[in-house]
Short mmCIF file of C-alpha atoms and ligand atoms in Angstrom, two decimals:
data_model
loop_
_atom_site.label_atom_id
_atom_site.label_comp_id
_atom_site.label_asym_id
_atom_site.label_seq_id
_atom_site.Cartn_x
_atom_site.Cartn_y
_atom_site.Cartn_z
CA MET A 26 -310.89 88.03 43.73
CA GLU A 27 -309.39 89.50 46.92
CA THR A 28 -306.00 87.83 47.57
CA ILE A 29 -305.19 87.15 51.45
CA ILE A 30 -301.79 87.87 52.12
CA ARG A 31 -300.46 86.26 55.40
CA LYS A 32 -296.96 86.53 56.99
CA ILE A 33 -295.91 83.20 58.44
CA ASP A 34 -292.69 82.45 60.40
CA LYS A 35 -291.03 79.14 59.52
CA ASN A 36 -289.72 78.64 63.27
CA LYS A 37 -293.30 79.30 64.65
CA ILE A 38 -295.85 78.38 62.15
CA ASP A 39 -299.13 79.75 63.00
CA GLU A 40 -301.86 76.84 62.99
CA ASP A 41 -304.92 78.96 62.24
CA ILE A 42 -303.30 80.55 59.05
CA MET A 43 -302.09 76.88 57.88
CA GLU A 44 -305.45 75.42 58.59
CA GLN A 45 -307.20 78.12 56.52
CA ALA A 46 -304.55 77.92 53.76
CA GLY A 47 -304.95 74.09 53.90
CA ARG A 48 -308.80 74.56 53.46
CA ILE A 49 -308.50 76.68 50.37
CA LEU A 50 -306.53 73.86 48.83
CA ARG A 51 -308.59 71.03 49.64
CA ASP A 52 -311.57 73.27 48.39
CA GLY A 53 -309.68 73.49 44.83
CA GLY A 54 -308.21 77.07 45.34
CA LEU A 55 -304.80 78.43 44.91
CA VAL A 56 -302.18 79.27 47.55
CA ALA A 57 -298.66 80.72 46.98
CA PHE A 58 -295.88 79.60 49.32
CA PRO A 59 -292.15 79.74 49.79
CA THR A 60 -289.98 76.73 49.17
CA GLU A 61 -286.13 76.59 49.36
CA THR A 62 -285.90 77.08 45.61
CA VAL A 63 -288.49 79.79 44.72
CA TYR A 64 -292.02 80.63 45.38
CA GLY A 65 -294.69 77.93 44.36
CA LEU A 66 -298.26 78.22 43.43
CA GLY A 67 -299.95 75.60 45.11
CA ALA A 68 -303.09 73.86 44.07
CA ASN A 69 -304.68 70.19 44.80
CA ALA A 70 -302.88 68.13 42.50
CA LEU A 71 -305.20 65.33 42.23
CA ASP A 72 -308.04 68.02 41.24
CA GLU A 73 -308.45 68.43 37.30
CA GLU A 74 -310.09 71.68 37.85
CA ALA A 75 -307.58 73.09 40.25
CA ALA A 76 -304.79 72.54 37.73
CA LYS A 77 -306.77 74.42 35.24
CA LYS A 78 -307.04 77.37 37.63
CA THR A 79 -303.11 77.22 37.99
CA TYR A 80 -302.69 77.72 34.54
CA GLU A 81 -305.23 80.44 34.14
CA ALA A 82 -303.70 82.54 37.04
CA LYS A 83 -299.96 82.13 35.49
CA GLY A 84 -301.12 82.64 31.64
CA ARG A 85 -299.10 79.37 31.24
CA PRO A 86 -299.59 77.22 28.18
CA SER A 87 -301.51 73.79 29.66
CA ASP A 88 -299.09 71.48 27.73
CA ASN A 89 -296.47 72.58 30.43
CA PRO A 90 -296.97 69.90 33.20
CA LEU A 91 -296.66 70.61 37.00
CA ILE A 92 -294.69 69.42 39.71
CA VAL A 93 -296.36 67.37 42.47
CA HIS A 94 -294.95 68.31 46.06
CA ILE A 95 -295.15 65.89 48.70
CA ALA A 96 -294.14 66.06 52.26
CA GLU A 97 -293.31 62.11 53.22
CA LEU A 98 -291.95 59.55 51.40
CA SER A 99 -294.93 57.16 52.09
CA TYR A 100 -296.90 59.43 49.75
CA LEU A 101 -295.14 58.67 46.64
CA SER A 102 -296.48 55.19 45.83
CA LYS A 103 -300.15 56.47 45.35
CA ILE A 104 -299.04 58.79 42.45
CA THR A 105 -296.15 56.79 40.82
CA GLU A 106 -296.48 53.24 39.04
CA GLU A 107 -293.13 52.31 39.55
CA ILE A 108 -290.35 53.52 41.78
CA PRO A 109 -287.21 52.56 40.74
CA LYS A 110 -284.27 51.81 43.10
CA LYS A 111 -282.13 54.54 42.13
CA ALA A 112 -284.99 57.14 42.70
CA ILE A 113 -285.17 55.70 46.42
CA GLN A 114 -281.33 56.17 46.77
CA LEU A 115 -281.74 59.76 45.33
CA ALA A 116 -284.64 60.46 47.59
CA GLU A 117 -282.70 59.16 50.60
CA ALA A 118 -279.87 61.49 49.85
CA PHE A 119 -281.62 64.78 48.47
CA TRP A 120 -285.18 64.71 49.77
CA PRO A 121 -286.21 67.14 51.25
CA GLY A 122 -284.71 69.30 48.79
CA PRO A 123 -284.09 70.82 45.64
CA LEU A 124 -284.45 67.65 43.29
CA THR A 125 -287.64 66.98 41.31
CA MET A 126 -287.85 63.14 39.80
CA ILE A 127 -290.02 62.07 37.07
CA PHE A 128 -291.97 58.89 37.27
CA LYS A 129 -294.77 57.01 35.55
CA LYS A 130 -297.93 58.37 36.73
CA THR A 131 -300.75 56.28 38.18
CA ASP A 132 -304.52 57.23 37.55
CA ALA A 133 -304.63 59.09 40.61
CA VAL A 134 -303.04 61.95 38.90
CA PRO A 135 -305.10 63.75 36.45
CA TYR A 136 -303.84 64.70 32.84
CA GLY A 137 -304.62 68.46 33.71
CA THR A 138 -301.78 68.15 36.39
CA THR A 139 -299.20 66.34 33.93
CA GLY A 140 -300.04 68.46 30.86
CA GLY A 141 -301.48 65.29 29.14
CA LEU A 142 -298.29 63.06 29.97
CA ASP A 143 -298.33 59.65 31.41
CA THR A 144 -295.37 60.89 33.58
CA VAL A 145 -295.52 62.77 36.84
CA ALA A 146 -292.81 64.99 38.01
CA VAL A 147 -292.57 64.58 42.06
CA ARG A 148 -290.61 66.74 44.67
CA MET A 149 -290.11 67.03 48.50
CA PRO A 150 -289.43 70.53 49.28
CA ASP A 151 -287.07 71.35 52.24
CA ASP A 152 -289.05 74.34 53.76
CA ALA A 153 -291.06 73.97 56.98
CA ILE A 154 -293.90 76.19 55.73
CA ALA A 155 -293.90 74.29 52.45
CA ARG A 156 -294.24 70.95 54.15
CA ALA A 157 -296.87 71.89 56.60
CA LEU A 158 -298.92 73.46 53.71
CA ILE A 159 -298.77 70.02 51.61
CA LEU A 160 -299.93 68.19 54.46
CA ALA A 161 -302.71 70.49 55.45
CA GLY A 162 -303.88 70.81 51.95
CA GLY A 163 -304.07 66.85 51.43
CA GLY A 164 -300.69 65.68 50.90
CA TYR A 165 -300.28 66.38 46.96
CA VAL A 166 -299.83 69.87 45.82
CA SER A 167 -299.17 70.62 42.43
CA ALA A 168 -297.04 74.02 42.49
CA PRO A 169 -295.21 75.89 39.46
CA SER A 170 -293.33 78.85 40.11
CA ALA A 171 -295.70 81.60 41.31
CA ASN A 172 -294.97 83.91 38.74
CA THR A 173 -296.84 85.03 35.42
CA SER A 174 -295.43 83.16 32.63
CA GLY A 175 -292.44 84.37 30.95
CA ARG A 176 -291.65 86.41 34.04
CA PRO A 177 -288.77 85.82 36.11
CA SER A 178 -289.61 83.24 39.13
CA PRO A 179 -290.56 84.83 42.19
CA THR A 180 -287.88 85.02 45.35
CA SER A 181 -289.95 86.72 47.59
CA ALA A 182 -293.77 87.17 48.43
CA LYS A 183 -293.68 90.64 47.12
CA HIS A 184 -292.63 89.10 43.76
CA VAL A 185 -295.81 86.75 43.86
CA GLU A 186 -298.09 89.82 44.88
CA GLU A 187 -296.71 91.64 41.75
CA ASP A 188 -297.85 89.14 39.50
CA MET A 189 -300.74 87.07 41.40
CA ASP A 190 -302.53 89.83 43.30
CA GLY A 191 -306.30 89.30 42.85
CA LYS A 192 -305.92 86.08 40.70
CA ILE A 193 -305.21 83.62 43.61
CA ASP A 194 -306.90 82.87 46.99
CA MET A 195 -303.74 83.41 49.38
CA ILE A 196 -300.22 84.10 49.68
CA LEU A 197 -298.11 82.86 52.30
CA ASP A 198 -295.39 85.14 52.80
CA GLY A 199 -292.22 83.30 54.52
CA GLY A 200 -289.73 85.89 53.57
CA SER A 201 -286.96 85.34 51.12
CA VAL A 202 -286.12 81.95 49.79
CA ASP A 203 -282.75 80.19 50.22
CA ILE A 204 -281.39 79.02 46.79
CA GLY A 205 -283.27 81.40 44.37
CA VAL A 206 -283.17 78.92 41.31
CA GLU A 207 -285.63 75.94 40.47
CA SER A 208 -284.98 72.35 41.37
CA THR A 209 -283.10 69.93 39.30
CA ILE A 210 -285.35 67.77 37.30
CA VAL A 211 -284.33 64.17 36.73
CA ASP A 212 -286.35 61.62 34.53
CA MET A 213 -286.16 58.34 36.42
CA THR A 214 -288.20 56.67 33.63
CA VAL A 215 -285.04 56.33 31.45
CA VAL A 216 -281.85 54.34 31.71
CA PRO A 217 -279.43 55.77 32.84
CA PRO A 218 -281.65 58.86 34.30
CA MET A 219 -281.49 62.11 32.53
CA ILE A 220 -281.06 65.65 33.68
CA LEU A 221 -284.25 67.69 32.33
CA ARG A 222 -283.08 71.01 33.89
CA PRO A 223 -280.01 71.89 36.07
CA GLY A 224 -280.42 73.09 39.87
CA ALA A 225 -278.78 72.94 43.09
CA VAL A 226 -278.34 69.35 43.07
CA THR A 227 -275.63 69.13 40.31
CA LYS A 228 -274.75 66.37 37.92
CA GLU A 229 -271.79 65.49 40.20
CA MET A 230 -273.93 65.07 43.50
CA LEU A 231 -276.45 62.77 41.33
CA GLU A 232 -273.52 60.66 40.16
CA SER A 233 -271.97 60.10 43.41
CA THR A 234 -274.99 58.56 44.73
CA ILE A 235 -276.46 56.34 41.81
CA GLY A 236 -273.61 56.17 39.01
CA GLU A 237 -274.14 57.52 35.57
CA VAL A 238 -276.57 60.38 34.82
CA GLN A 239 -277.03 61.79 31.17
CA VAL A 240 -278.01 65.27 30.45
CA ASP A 241 -280.62 66.32 28.00
CA ARG A 242 -278.92 67.48 24.83
CA ALA A 243 -281.29 70.35 24.50
CA ILE A 244 -279.82 72.05 27.52
CA LEU A 245 -276.49 71.65 26.67
CA ASP A 246 -276.65 72.88 23.08
CA GLU A 247 -278.26 76.29 22.55
CA ASN A 248 -278.38 75.33 18.76
CA SER A 249 -280.05 71.97 19.23
CA THR A 250 -282.93 71.40 17.31
CA GLN A 251 -284.11 68.76 19.27
CA ALA A 252 -287.25 69.68 21.74
CA PRO A 253 -286.22 69.65 25.27
CA LYS A 254 -287.86 66.70 27.37
CA ALA A 255 -289.02 68.99 30.10
CA PRO A 256 -291.92 70.79 28.03
CA GLY A 257 -291.23 74.04 30.00
CA MET A 258 -287.55 74.22 29.07
CA LYS A 259 -288.73 75.12 25.18
CA TYR A 260 -290.68 78.30 26.46
CA ARG A 261 -288.75 81.61 26.58
CA HIS A 262 -288.81 81.85 30.57
CA TYR A 263 -287.47 84.37 32.84
CA ALA A 264 -287.49 87.17 30.37
CA PRO A 265 -286.80 90.71 31.41
CA LYS A 266 -288.97 93.15 29.45
CA ALA A 267 -286.05 94.75 28.11
CA GLY A 268 -283.83 92.87 25.74
CA LEU A 269 -280.73 91.15 27.55
CA SER A 270 -277.27 89.72 25.91
CA ILE A 271 -274.77 88.03 28.08
CA VAL A 272 -271.22 89.25 27.62
CA GLN A 273 -269.10 86.25 27.77
CA GLY A 274 -265.16 86.02 27.95
CA LYS A 275 -262.34 86.81 30.59
CA THR A 276 -263.83 88.84 33.30
CA GLU A 277 -261.77 91.82 32.61
CA ASP A 278 -262.90 91.91 29.00
CA GLU A 279 -266.57 91.41 30.05
CA VAL A 280 -266.24 94.88 31.84
CA LYS A 281 -264.36 96.46 29.15
CA ALA A 282 -266.93 95.32 26.73
CA ILE A 283 -269.83 96.13 28.66
CA LYS A 284 -268.51 99.62 29.29
CA GLN A 285 -268.28 100.36 25.64
CA LEU A 286 -271.69 98.98 24.76
CA ALA A 287 -273.31 101.06 27.60
CA TYR A 288 -271.43 104.11 26.73
CA ALA A 289 -272.59 103.50 22.87
CA LEU A 290 -276.29 103.04 24.04
CA SER A 291 -275.86 106.43 25.99
CA LYS A 292 -274.67 108.18 22.82
CA GLN A 293 -277.78 107.10 21.27
CA GLY A 294 -279.82 108.70 23.97
CA LYS A 295 -280.62 105.07 25.37
CA THR A 296 -279.95 103.57 28.66
CA ALA A 297 -278.30 100.62 29.52
CA GLY A 298 -278.91 98.12 32.31
CA ILE A 299 -275.95 96.31 33.53
CA ILE A 300 -275.80 93.03 35.51
CA ALA A 301 -272.62 93.05 37.38
CA SER A 302 -270.79 91.11 39.99
CA ALA A 303 -269.77 92.22 43.55
CA GLU A 304 -266.03 92.51 42.30
CA THR A 305 -266.71 94.63 39.43
CA VAL A 306 -269.89 96.62 40.13
CA SER A 307 -267.76 99.79 40.91
CA GLU A 308 -265.87 99.82 37.57
CA TYR A 309 -269.08 100.90 35.63
CA THR A 310 -269.61 104.57 34.94
CA THR A 311 -272.61 104.59 32.64
CA GLY A 312 -276.10 103.00 32.96
CA ILE A 313 -277.91 101.56 35.52
CA VAL A 314 -275.75 99.00 37.58
CA LYS A 315 -276.93 96.18 39.81
CA ASN A 316 -274.70 93.87 41.84
CA VAL A 317 -276.19 90.26 41.36
CA GLY A 318 -273.55 88.95 43.88
CA ALA A 319 -270.09 88.05 44.45
CA ARG A 320 -268.32 85.63 41.88
CA SER A 321 -266.76 84.18 45.05
CA SER A 322 -270.13 83.22 46.46
CA GLN A 323 -272.27 81.21 43.89
CA GLY A 324 -275.22 81.08 46.33
CA SER A 325 -275.45 84.88 46.36
CA VAL A 326 -275.54 85.03 42.72
CA ALA A 327 -278.69 82.36 42.44
CA LYS A 328 -280.26 84.02 45.29
CA ASN A 329 -280.17 87.50 43.57
CA LEU A 330 -280.55 86.67 39.84
CA TYR A 331 -284.32 86.71 39.57
CA ARG A 332 -284.83 89.83 42.03
CA VAL A 333 -282.44 91.73 39.67
CA LEU A 334 -284.22 90.69 36.45
CA ARG A 335 -287.27 91.92 37.95
CA GLU A 336 -285.97 95.17 39.22
CA PHE A 337 -284.82 95.98 35.88
CA ASP A 338 -288.50 95.60 34.74
CA ASP A 339 -289.24 98.46 36.82
CA GLU A 340 -286.43 100.76 35.47
CA ASP A 341 -286.38 102.56 32.14
CA VAL A 342 -283.45 100.79 30.64
CA ASP A 343 -283.69 99.94 26.95
CA TYR A 344 -281.05 97.14 26.95
CA ILE A 345 -279.70 95.12 29.44
CA TYR A 346 -275.98 93.48 29.37
CA SER A 347 -275.03 90.96 31.87
CA GLU A 348 -271.33 89.53 32.85
CA SER A 349 -271.24 85.70 32.65
CA PHE A 350 -270.24 83.34 35.32
CA ALA A 351 -268.04 80.03 35.34
CA THR A 352 -270.48 77.18 35.12
CA GLU A 353 -269.43 75.09 37.92
CA GLY A 354 -271.75 73.61 40.56
CA LEU A 355 -275.04 75.73 41.33
CA MET A 356 -273.58 78.18 38.83
CA GLU A 357 -274.47 75.72 35.90
CA ALA A 358 -278.18 76.26 36.84
CA VAL A 359 -277.77 80.05 37.12
CA MET A 360 -276.16 80.33 33.57
CA ASN A 361 -278.70 78.07 32.33
CA ARG A 362 -281.46 80.44 33.61
CA LEU A 363 -279.52 83.57 32.55
CA GLU A 364 -279.01 81.82 29.07
CA LYS A 365 -282.70 81.54 28.72
CA ALA A 366 -283.48 84.95 29.83
CA ALA A 367 -281.13 86.34 27.31
CA GLY A 368 -282.78 83.91 24.39
CA HIS A 369 -279.09 82.86 24.01
CA GLN A 370 -278.01 86.01 22.93
CA ILE A 371 -274.19 85.79 23.63
CA ILE A 372 -271.73 88.53 22.65
CA ASP A 373 -267.80 87.76 22.56
CA ALA A 374 -266.33 90.07 25.25
CA ALA A 375 -262.91 89.87 23.57
CA GLN A 376 -264.22 90.81 20.29
CA VAL A 377 -266.13 93.80 21.54
CA SER A 378 -263.18 95.02 23.92
CA ALA A 379 -260.77 94.62 20.97
CA LYS A 380 -262.65 97.48 19.18
CA GLN A 381 -261.52 99.98 21.80
CA LYS A 382 -257.85 100.78 21.75
CA TYR A 383 -257.42 103.39 24.56
CA ARG A 384 -259.56 103.77 27.73
CA ARG A 385 -257.64 106.63 29.41
CA ILE A 386 -255.58 109.46 28.38
CA ILE A 387 -253.24 111.52 30.33
CA PHE A 388 -251.87 114.72 29.43
CA VAL A 389 -248.49 115.49 30.80
CA SER A 390 -246.85 118.64 31.72
CA THR A 391 -244.13 119.89 34.29
CA THR A 392 -246.17 120.73 37.21
CA ASP A 393 -249.77 119.81 36.27
CA ASN A 394 -251.37 123.10 37.07
CA CYS A 395 -251.75 124.80 33.69
CA ARG A 396 -251.16 123.16 30.08
CA GLY A 397 -252.24 119.62 31.30
CA PRO A 398 -255.38 120.41 32.99
CA MET A 399 -256.36 122.55 30.41
CA ALA A 400 -255.94 120.09 27.60
CA ALA A 401 -257.85 117.58 29.82
CA GLU A 402 -260.63 119.73 30.32
CA LEU A 403 -260.93 120.57 26.45
CA LEU A 404 -260.91 117.01 25.71
CA ARG A 405 -263.58 116.17 28.39
CA ASN A 406 -265.62 118.82 26.48
CA GLN A 407 -265.28 117.06 23.12
CA GLU A 408 -268.02 114.59 21.53
CA LEU A 409 -266.10 111.54 21.80
CA SER A 410 -267.72 108.19 20.45
CA GLN A 411 -265.87 106.14 22.66
CA GLU A 412 -265.51 106.60 26.79
CA TYR A 413 -262.33 107.54 28.04
CA VAL A 414 -260.89 108.50 31.51
CA ILE A 415 -259.21 111.78 31.05
CA GLU A 416 -256.52 112.98 33.42
CA SER A 417 -253.32 115.01 33.85
CA ARG A 418 -250.21 114.64 35.43
CA GLY A 419 -247.02 116.76 36.09
CA MET A 420 -243.18 115.39 35.93
CA VAL A 421 -242.32 117.52 39.11
CA VAL A 422 -245.36 118.00 41.29
CA LEU A 423 -244.40 118.57 45.26
CA PHE A 424 -247.68 119.11 46.58
CA PRO A 425 -251.77 119.08 45.23
CA GLU A 426 -251.52 122.41 44.11
CA PRO A 427 -254.87 123.88 42.64
CA ALA A 428 -254.78 125.19 38.67
CA ASN A 429 -252.68 128.25 37.80
CA GLN A 430 -255.05 131.42 38.11
CA LYS A 431 -254.38 132.80 34.76
CA ALA A 432 -255.27 129.48 33.32
CA GLU A 433 -258.43 129.40 35.31
CA ALA A 434 -259.25 132.94 34.04
CA ILE A 435 -258.84 131.71 30.45
CA MET A 436 -260.84 128.54 31.22
CA LYS A 437 -263.64 130.83 32.73
CA SER A 438 -263.97 133.26 29.84
CA ARG A 439 -264.80 130.29 27.58
CA GLN A 440 -267.52 128.69 29.91
CA MET A 441 -265.03 126.02 31.28
CA SER A 442 -263.13 125.65 34.78
CA LEU A 443 -260.38 123.87 36.73
CA CYS A 444 -261.52 124.93 39.91
CA THR A 445 -261.53 121.13 41.22
CA HIS A 446 -258.21 120.43 39.93
CA GLU A 447 -255.22 119.34 42.03
CA ALA A 448 -251.83 118.51 40.45
CA VAL A 449 -250.85 114.98 40.49
CA GLN A 450 -247.28 113.47 40.28
CA PHE A 451 -246.54 111.42 37.23
CA SER A 452 -245.77 107.68 38.19
CA GLU A 453 -245.45 104.14 36.65
CA LYS A 454 -249.36 103.48 37.50
CA ASP A 455 -249.79 105.90 34.54
CA LEU A 456 -248.37 103.46 32.01
CA ASP A 457 -250.42 100.64 30.84
CA ASP A 458 -251.55 98.98 27.68
CA ASP A 459 -255.09 100.90 27.72
CA THR A 460 -253.57 104.35 28.40
CA LEU A 461 -252.42 106.99 25.89
CA VAL A 462 -249.87 109.25 27.38
CA LEU A 463 -249.59 112.74 25.61
CA THR A 464 -246.87 115.05 26.94
CA MET A 465 -246.76 119.02 26.14
CA GLU A 466 -243.09 118.97 25.31
CA GLU A 467 -240.29 116.76 23.90
CA ASN A 468 -238.40 116.81 27.02
CA GLN A 469 -241.12 115.30 29.18
CA LYS A 470 -241.63 112.49 26.82
CA TRP A 471 -237.93 111.51 26.68
CA LYS A 472 -237.86 111.71 30.44
CA ILE A 473 -240.62 108.97 30.58
CA VAL A 474 -238.94 106.93 27.82
CA THR A 475 -235.79 106.92 29.70
CA ASP A 476 -237.07 106.50 33.41
CA TYR A 477 -239.67 103.82 32.89
CA GLU A 478 -239.95 100.45 31.08
CA PHE A 479 -243.57 100.01 29.73
CA VAL A 480 -243.54 102.87 27.32
CA LYS A 481 -245.64 101.60 24.67
CA HIS A 482 -248.07 104.66 24.02
CA VAL A 483 -246.17 107.56 24.89
CA TYR A 484 -246.35 110.72 22.50
CA THR A 485 -246.05 114.36 22.42
CA LEU A 486 -249.69 115.89 21.73
CA GLY A 487 -248.16 117.63 18.62
CA GLU A 488 -246.57 114.36 17.32
CA PHE A 489 -249.91 112.48 17.90
CA VAL A 490 -252.11 114.99 16.28
CA GLU A 491 -249.50 115.67 13.42
CA ILE A 492 -249.22 119.33 14.36
CA GLU A 493 -245.38 119.64 14.70
CA GLU A 494 -245.52 122.00 17.64
CA GLU A 495 -244.58 121.80 21.23
CA VAL A 496 -247.28 123.61 23.86
CA LEU A 497 -244.66 125.41 25.93
CA SER A 498 -245.22 126.82 29.23
CA SER A 499 -246.65 130.14 29.84
CA TYR A 500 -245.65 130.74 33.17
CA GLY A 501 -244.47 134.23 34.27
CA GLN A 502 -246.12 135.86 30.95
CA PRO A 503 -249.10 138.02 30.51
CA LEU A 504 -252.57 136.90 30.40
CA THR A 505 -252.46 137.23 26.56
CA GLU A 506 -249.76 134.68 26.10
CA TYR A 507 -251.71 132.04 28.09
CA GLY A 508 -254.68 132.89 25.82
CA LYS A 509 -252.35 131.97 22.62
CA MET A 510 -251.57 128.82 24.29
CA PHE A 511 -255.18 128.00 24.76
CA GLU A 512 -255.69 128.49 21.20
CA THR A 513 -252.74 125.94 20.22
CA LEU A 514 -254.18 123.55 22.63
CA GLN A 515 -257.75 124.03 21.42
CA LYS A 516 -256.69 123.24 18.03
CA MET A 517 -254.70 120.10 18.85
CA ILE A 518 -257.33 118.72 21.22
CA ALA A 519 -260.00 119.36 18.49
CA LYS A 520 -257.82 117.25 16.00
CA LEU A 521 -257.31 114.77 18.73
CA ALA A 522 -260.95 114.18 19.20
CA GLU A 523 -261.29 113.78 15.52
CA LYS A 524 -258.57 111.12 15.59
CA LEU A 525 -259.91 109.07 18.05
CA ASN A 526 -263.35 109.00 16.71
CA ALA A 527 -261.77 108.16 13.44
CA ALA A 528 -259.94 105.11 14.93
CA ALA A 529 -263.15 104.05 16.86
CA GLU A 530 -264.92 104.19 13.66
CA ASN A 531 -262.34 102.02 11.75
CA ASN A 532 -262.34 99.57 14.49
CA VAL A 533 -266.19 98.85 14.55
P1 AMP B 8 -292.10 75.07 37.40
O1 AMP B 8 -292.87 74.33 38.12
O2 AMP B 8 -292.39 76.66 36.75
O3 AMP B 8 -290.61 75.06 37.84
O4 AMP B 8 -291.79 74.08 35.90
C1 AMP B 8 -291.93 72.84 36.10
C2 AMP B 8 -291.10 72.19 35.01
O5 AMP B 8 -290.91 70.81 35.35
C3 AMP B 8 -291.37 72.50 33.59
O6 AMP B 8 -290.26 72.73 33.02
C4 AMP B 8 -291.99 71.28 33.15
O7 AMP B 8 -291.73 71.22 31.65
C5 AMP B 8 -291.55 70.19 34.17
N1 AMP B 8 -292.07 69.07 34.30
C6 AMP B 8 -293.07 68.64 35.07
N2 AMP B 8 -293.62 67.41 34.98
C7 AMP B 8 -292.78 66.80 33.85
C8 AMP B 8 -292.89 65.53 33.16
N3 AMP B 8 -293.79 64.65 33.55
N4 AMP B 8 -291.95 65.30 32.22
C9 AMP B 8 -290.83 66.22 32.09
N5 AMP B 8 -290.97 67.57 32.53
C10 AMP B 8 -291.75 67.72 33.54
MG1 MG B 9 -291.39 78.25 36.36
#
């Protein structure tokens, strides 16, 4: 089948295109269209055969019922047996909008549409294209998300095309969606009404309109043995191809833990995918990192989530780690989708981050143009099982001097180089709980200990690696002395690497 793809402007809807799309629906065909939540795969909801085609195109199990979309409230009575007063109140408050309500169905709705259930899910979307299409198609359009079953829901026409090209009659391309996660589903056939799927209309919003609302336990409790009441919630939806775990804890611990996990993967020759926030994205150094949106803007995360999950399917990543987000408001729906994508695999960020003691190592010499930079470069050339920022500092640095020429000559003869080095003055910023400070001589250590308050991890290099020797300056001496100093450093740095790796192993 050739899929017709038409761009359509929601501010100036082309009537010919809409007429064509409506006719396809009335004739029992399939048309994908934008809504404010995600793209839907539309069919005539009152036509059993059309429902069958929908399941086929999506590869979706046919016990997973479809949501019927309407454009005007007056259409509700034909398909629902009883309309509780609270449903009218919710409709008045939130329709058109991202809210789906479950009612007892009438005979007008075929079981093919409801997956064999005696209830029907109904929503009135808030999108000009969606509403025009529903009316053009006869008033009742069943529409699950327009993705292949198990893939992330589509938030752009391009995503729909990826999954549905050649399988459906038409795609209406109305640009990117507004919200990005599917509607809130509320079962109105029970008292009090029950949320079956969280969405942009939150529990608080519902309760401020109709009073008490309960939440399906199966959503709240990942270990619940109860089957979720929305049949679709039991499937492993929204799953990216690579495995995914959510790393959960304080944001700073999440970043540390994900960095460690990504580095460990890279040591096995594998690539991590990382779902980061705008606030943290620049902190990652390994893996393929994607910014899912700002922690300060819930809407941006909701809007980007499925796109990011889809993008990872096109990347060569072996495993994906995601930061977690506070579950307030819309973010409850986002975390619900993310947890489903992860198959509820959650990693404790604090536990992982506790396994790495130091994240930065600073070598301190007097002028930071010879011994310190040499030590740093030697350590960078070691096999280290954890990731460290490795730097050097000087106690007396007047300007950003390059490395000493004799030091550079020695390094060159060993296939290393300090040519990009510039001396940096030691300062208070170089002392924190994650940083190991190693000085060349006793006197530098004592100067730091006496001048600064936070001196938890300051040692001489010799002391730390248990080779009781200072690394003295070779300044003004012949090249052979620089060579001897290099040998001493090399021995110490090899022991340092051994010690760091052993500590990493013991912490695992
Ligand atoms: P989607 O259209 O892909 O957003 O999925 C529709 C969701 O609505 C699925 O999770 C269905 O299980 C749920 N749903 C549709 N109709 C009913 C119903 N009658 N009772 C409970 N859940 C429903
Ligand atoms: Mg879906």
